Structures are given as structure tokens and as C-alpha cells.
Amino acid sequence: MSEKSPQVGIIMGSQSDWPTMKHAAETLEALGISYEKRIVSAHRTPDRLVEYATTARDRGLNIIIAGAGGAAHLPGMAAAMTPLPVFGVPIESKSLKGQDSLLSIVQMPGGVPVGTLAIGKAGAINAALLSGSVLALQDENIAKALDSWRQKQSDAVAIEPVDIL
């Protein structure tokens, strides 16, 4: 989304995280929230991470969604360098199914918060919805988009069970 200045930054540690993090982007688009996406590795591009996180607020971002796998330092390192809310999405790993990522992100010390979501696709979608909820506090259009999203969720639930073949 390039029409408006981005409100949300989506960062991830590597290209391989995009299949998960694209769900955050798609959800933000559905809500009409502008975003940017970047590959920012805490381990391989630390200078890029410092530049990104320390300038995020001045560049107009309001929230950062950070997806990371394995040791998953990206969300915590970003949170340590910006006053903005950071929502961490654990990426599912092959060896430990994302449990390693989840534990790395959720175990932040007191004073450096990272809002940690579920592992994988559900976490990416919910990070975008949580971002929308925060932004909706000051933006009526986003609030209406969230209300519509939730109504569609409710409408999609059948009243009676059906046989599924």
C-alpha cells in the first residue's frame, strides 16, 4: 500500500518468513491500513535493524509487527530501540514447530514489552487485527472496517451443522 504514509511496519528476519507475514499484510489491506514491509535481520543486518527501529516513529509509523523464527530476537531488539508498540509473530520452524520462536519472543524482560501472538499464520493475522484495534482508537474508518471484519466472521458461522464429505 503506497497511497498513504505507512502506519504499520511489517518486518521479518528473512525472505523465508514472508509466506507467514504476508497474512498480516493481507489483513491490513482488508482493513484499509497502510503498511510497509522490510527484511530486517537482527543477526545478519543489525545496522539495518538499528536504523529501522530508531527512525520508525519519526517516519510516521505507529506500530511494528515483527516476525521471526528460531532464536527470534527481532521483535525484542526492535522493541528495545523504539517506543512504538511491537507485536511479535513467531514463525514456525522445521525443528521445533515454532515453539522456540514463541518462547524467545514471549520471554521479554520487564520494561521491554513485546505483544506476542500465536505461531504462524494465525499470529500474523491477529497481529494485524490487534494493530487495527489500536489504530481504531483514533481512526473511525479503521473502527468501521474492524466492525465489518468481525461481522463477516460471525456471518460465516453456520447455525446448523452440515455433513461434510
GROMACS .gro file of C-alpha atoms in nm:
model
  165
    1MET     CA    1   0.000   0.000   0.000
    2SER     CA    2   0.177   0.313  -0.114
    3GLU     CA    3  -0.112   0.562  -0.137
    4LYS     CA    4  -0.079   0.680   0.224
    5SER     CA    5   0.220   0.705   0.452
    6PRO     CA    6   0.257   0.368   0.622
    7GLN     CA    7   0.104   0.338   0.967
    8VAL     CA    8   0.235  -0.012   1.036
    9GLY     CA    9   0.576  -0.156   0.966
   10ILE     CA   10   0.597  -0.528   0.895
   11ILE     CA   11   0.948  -0.659   0.946
   12MET     CA   12   1.084  -1.011   0.923
   13GLY     CA   13   1.420  -1.175   0.962
   14SER     CA   14   1.443  -1.329   0.616
   15GLN     CA   15   1.264  -1.384   0.287
   16SER     CA   16   1.154  -1.727   0.411
   17ASP     CA   17   0.933  -1.553   0.672
   18TRP     CA   18   0.719  -1.383   0.403
   19PRO     CA   19   0.479  -1.677   0.345
   20THR     CA   20   0.369  -1.627   0.706
   21MET     CA   21   0.395  -1.248   0.727
   22LYS     CA   22   0.202  -1.189   0.403
   23HIS     CA   23  -0.110  -1.277   0.603
   24ALA     CA   24  -0.051  -0.970   0.820
   25ALA     CA   25  -0.015  -0.759   0.505
   26GLU     CA   26  -0.333  -0.901   0.351
   27THR     CA   27  -0.528  -0.837   0.672
   28LEU     CA   28  -0.402  -0.479   0.698
   29GLU     CA   29  -0.505  -0.424   0.334
   30ALA     CA   30  -0.852  -0.561   0.407
   31LEU     CA   31  -0.883  -0.307   0.690
   32GLY     CA   32  -0.755  -0.019   0.475
   33ILE     CA   33  -0.442   0.027   0.687
   34SER     CA   34  -0.128   0.144   0.511
   35TYR     CA   35   0.191  -0.050   0.578
   36GLU     CA   36   0.545  -0.110   0.465
   37LYS     CA   37   0.733  -0.439   0.463
   38ARG     CA   38   1.105  -0.494   0.508
   39ILE     CA   39   1.354  -0.773   0.568
   40VAL     CA   40   1.547  -0.670   0.878
   41SER     CA   41   1.757  -0.943   1.036
   42ALA     CA   42   1.864  -0.896   1.398
   43HIS     CA   43   2.160  -1.127   1.333
   44ARG     CA   44   2.264  -1.063   0.972
   45THR     CA   45   2.175  -0.695   0.926
   46PRO     CA   46   2.198  -0.538   1.273
   47ASP     CA   47   2.276  -0.191   1.136
   48ARG     CA   48   1.960  -0.207   0.921
   49LEU     CA   49   1.762  -0.303   1.231
   50VAL     CA   50   1.900  -0.012   1.433
   51GLU     CA   51   1.821   0.233   1.150
   52TYR     CA   52   1.471   0.093   1.102
   53ALA     CA   53   1.369   0.081   1.467
   54THR     CA   54   1.522   0.410   1.578
   55THR     CA   55   1.362   0.606   1.291
   56ALA     CA   56   1.024   0.431   1.283
   57ARG     CA   57   0.830   0.688   1.485
   58ASP     CA   58   0.987   0.985   1.307
   59ARG     CA   59   0.893   0.825   0.973
   60GLY     CA   60   0.527   0.817   1.083
   61LEU     CA   61   0.486   0.455   1.183
   62ASN     CA   62   0.254   0.384   1.476
   63ILE     CA   63   0.310   0.009   1.523
   64ILE     CA   64   0.564  -0.254   1.423
   65ILE     CA   65   0.474  -0.615   1.352
   66ALA     CA   66   0.790  -0.828   1.370
   67GLY     CA   67   0.800  -1.187   1.253
   68ALA     CA   68   1.094  -1.404   1.349
   69GLY     CA   69   1.187  -1.770   1.367
   70GLY     CA   70   1.441  -1.973   1.559
   71ALA     CA   71   1.618  -1.759   1.817
   72ALA     CA   72   1.365  -1.487   1.725
   73HIS     CA   73   1.549  -1.180   1.853
   74LEU     CA   74   1.398  -0.938   1.601
   75PRO     CA   75   1.082  -0.834   1.791
   76GLY     CA   76   1.265  -0.782   2.120
   77MET     CA   77   1.554  -0.593   1.965
   78ALA     CA   78   1.312  -0.368   1.775
   79ALA     CA   79   1.114  -0.306   2.096
   80ALA     CA   80   1.435  -0.211   2.276
   81MET     CA   81   1.500   0.064   2.020
   82THR     CA   82   1.156   0.221   1.968
   83PRO     CA   83   0.878   0.350   2.191
   84LEU     CA   84   0.621   0.215   1.943
   85PRO     CA   85   0.415  -0.094   2.021
   86VAL     CA   86   0.581  -0.405   1.878
   87PHE     CA   87   0.378  -0.718   1.809
   88GLY     CA   88   0.583  -1.033   1.766
   89VAL     CA   89   0.482  -1.319   1.538
   90PRO     CA   90   0.667  -1.645   1.597
   91ILE     CA   91   0.748  -1.812   1.264
   92GLU     CA   92   0.703  -2.187   1.253
   93SER     CA   93   1.039  -2.362   1.238
   94LYS     CA   94   1.109  -2.706   1.099
   95SER     CA   95   1.289  -2.844   1.401
   96LEU     CA   96   1.069  -2.721   1.687
   97LYS     CA   97   0.749  -2.614   1.504
   98GLY     CA   98   0.784  -2.254   1.618
   99GLN     CA   99   0.790  -2.328   1.989
  100ASP     CA  100   1.148  -2.199   2.001
  101SER     CA  101   1.037  -1.876   1.833
  102LEU     CA  102   0.738  -1.838   2.064
  103LEU     CA  103   0.945  -1.879   2.378
  104SER     CA  104   1.213  -1.641   2.251
  105ILE     CA  105   0.959  -1.368   2.181
  106VAL     CA  106   0.736  -1.410   2.483
  107GLN     CA  107   1.021  -1.410   2.740
  108MET     CA  108   1.100  -1.038   2.725
  109PRO     CA  109   1.224  -0.885   3.049
  110GLY     CA  110   1.001  -0.647   3.239
  111GLY     CA  111   1.030  -0.300   3.092
  112VAL     CA  112   1.073  -0.402   2.726
  113PRO     CA  113   0.731  -0.529   2.619
  114VAL     CA  114   0.655  -0.724   2.303
  115GLY     CA  115   0.296  -0.827   2.242
  116THR     CA  116   0.336  -1.191   2.140
  117LEU     CA  117   0.087  -1.362   1.911
  118ALA     CA  118   0.028  -1.722   1.805
  119ILE     CA  119   0.275  -1.919   1.596
  120GLY     CA  120   0.241  -1.882   1.220
  121LYS     CA  121  -0.048  -1.764   1.003
  122ALA     CA  122  -0.296  -1.711   1.288
  123GLY     CA  123  -0.042  -1.495   1.470
  124ALA     CA  124   0.025  -1.284   1.161
  125ILE     CA  125  -0.347  -1.225   1.103
  126ASN     CA  126  -0.407  -1.145   1.469
  127ALA     CA  127  -0.109  -0.908   1.482
  128ALA     CA  128  -0.270  -0.711   1.200
  129LEU     CA  129  -0.610  -0.717   1.372
  130LEU     CA  130  -0.454  -0.607   1.700
  131SER     CA  131  -0.277  -0.326   1.514
  132GLY     CA  132  -0.612  -0.228   1.368
  133SER     CA  133  -0.769  -0.225   1.713
  134VAL     CA  134  -0.502   0.012   1.842
  135LEU     CA  135  -0.529   0.242   1.539
  136ALA     CA  136  -0.911   0.233   1.557
  137LEU     CA  137  -0.894   0.419   1.887
  138GLN     CA  138  -0.810   0.732   1.683
  139ASP     CA  139  -0.948   0.643   1.337
  140GLU     CA  140  -1.320   0.595   1.277
  141ASN     CA  141  -1.266   0.442   0.931
  142ILE     CA  142  -1.048   0.168   1.075
  143ALA     CA  143  -1.301   0.115   1.355
  144LYS     CA  144  -1.575   0.063   1.095
  145ALA     CA  145  -1.353  -0.173   0.895
  146LEU     CA  146  -1.290  -0.379   1.210
  147ASP     CA  147  -1.661  -0.390   1.288
  148SER     CA  148  -1.725  -0.513   0.934
  149TRP     CA  149  -1.448  -0.775   0.963
  150ARG     CA  150  -1.599  -0.909   1.284
  151GLN     CA  151  -1.949  -0.915   1.138
  152LYS     CA  152  -1.823  -1.118   0.841
  153GLN     CA  153  -1.661  -1.360   1.087
  154SER     CA  154  -1.993  -1.400   1.268
  155ASP     CA  155  -2.190  -1.436   0.945
  156ALA     CA  156  -1.958  -1.714   0.829
  157VAL     CA  157  -2.056  -1.939   1.119
  158ALA     CA  158  -2.338  -2.175   1.026
  159ILE     CA  159  -2.642  -2.203   1.251
  160GLU     CA  160  -2.683  -2.576   1.199
  161PRO     CA  161  -2.419  -2.838   1.134
  162VAL     CA  162  -2.397  -2.986   0.786
  163ASP     CA  163  -2.247  -3.310   0.660
  164ILE     CA  164  -1.908  -3.251   0.507
  165LEU     CA  165  -1.793  -3.512   0.259
   0.00000   0.00000   0.00000
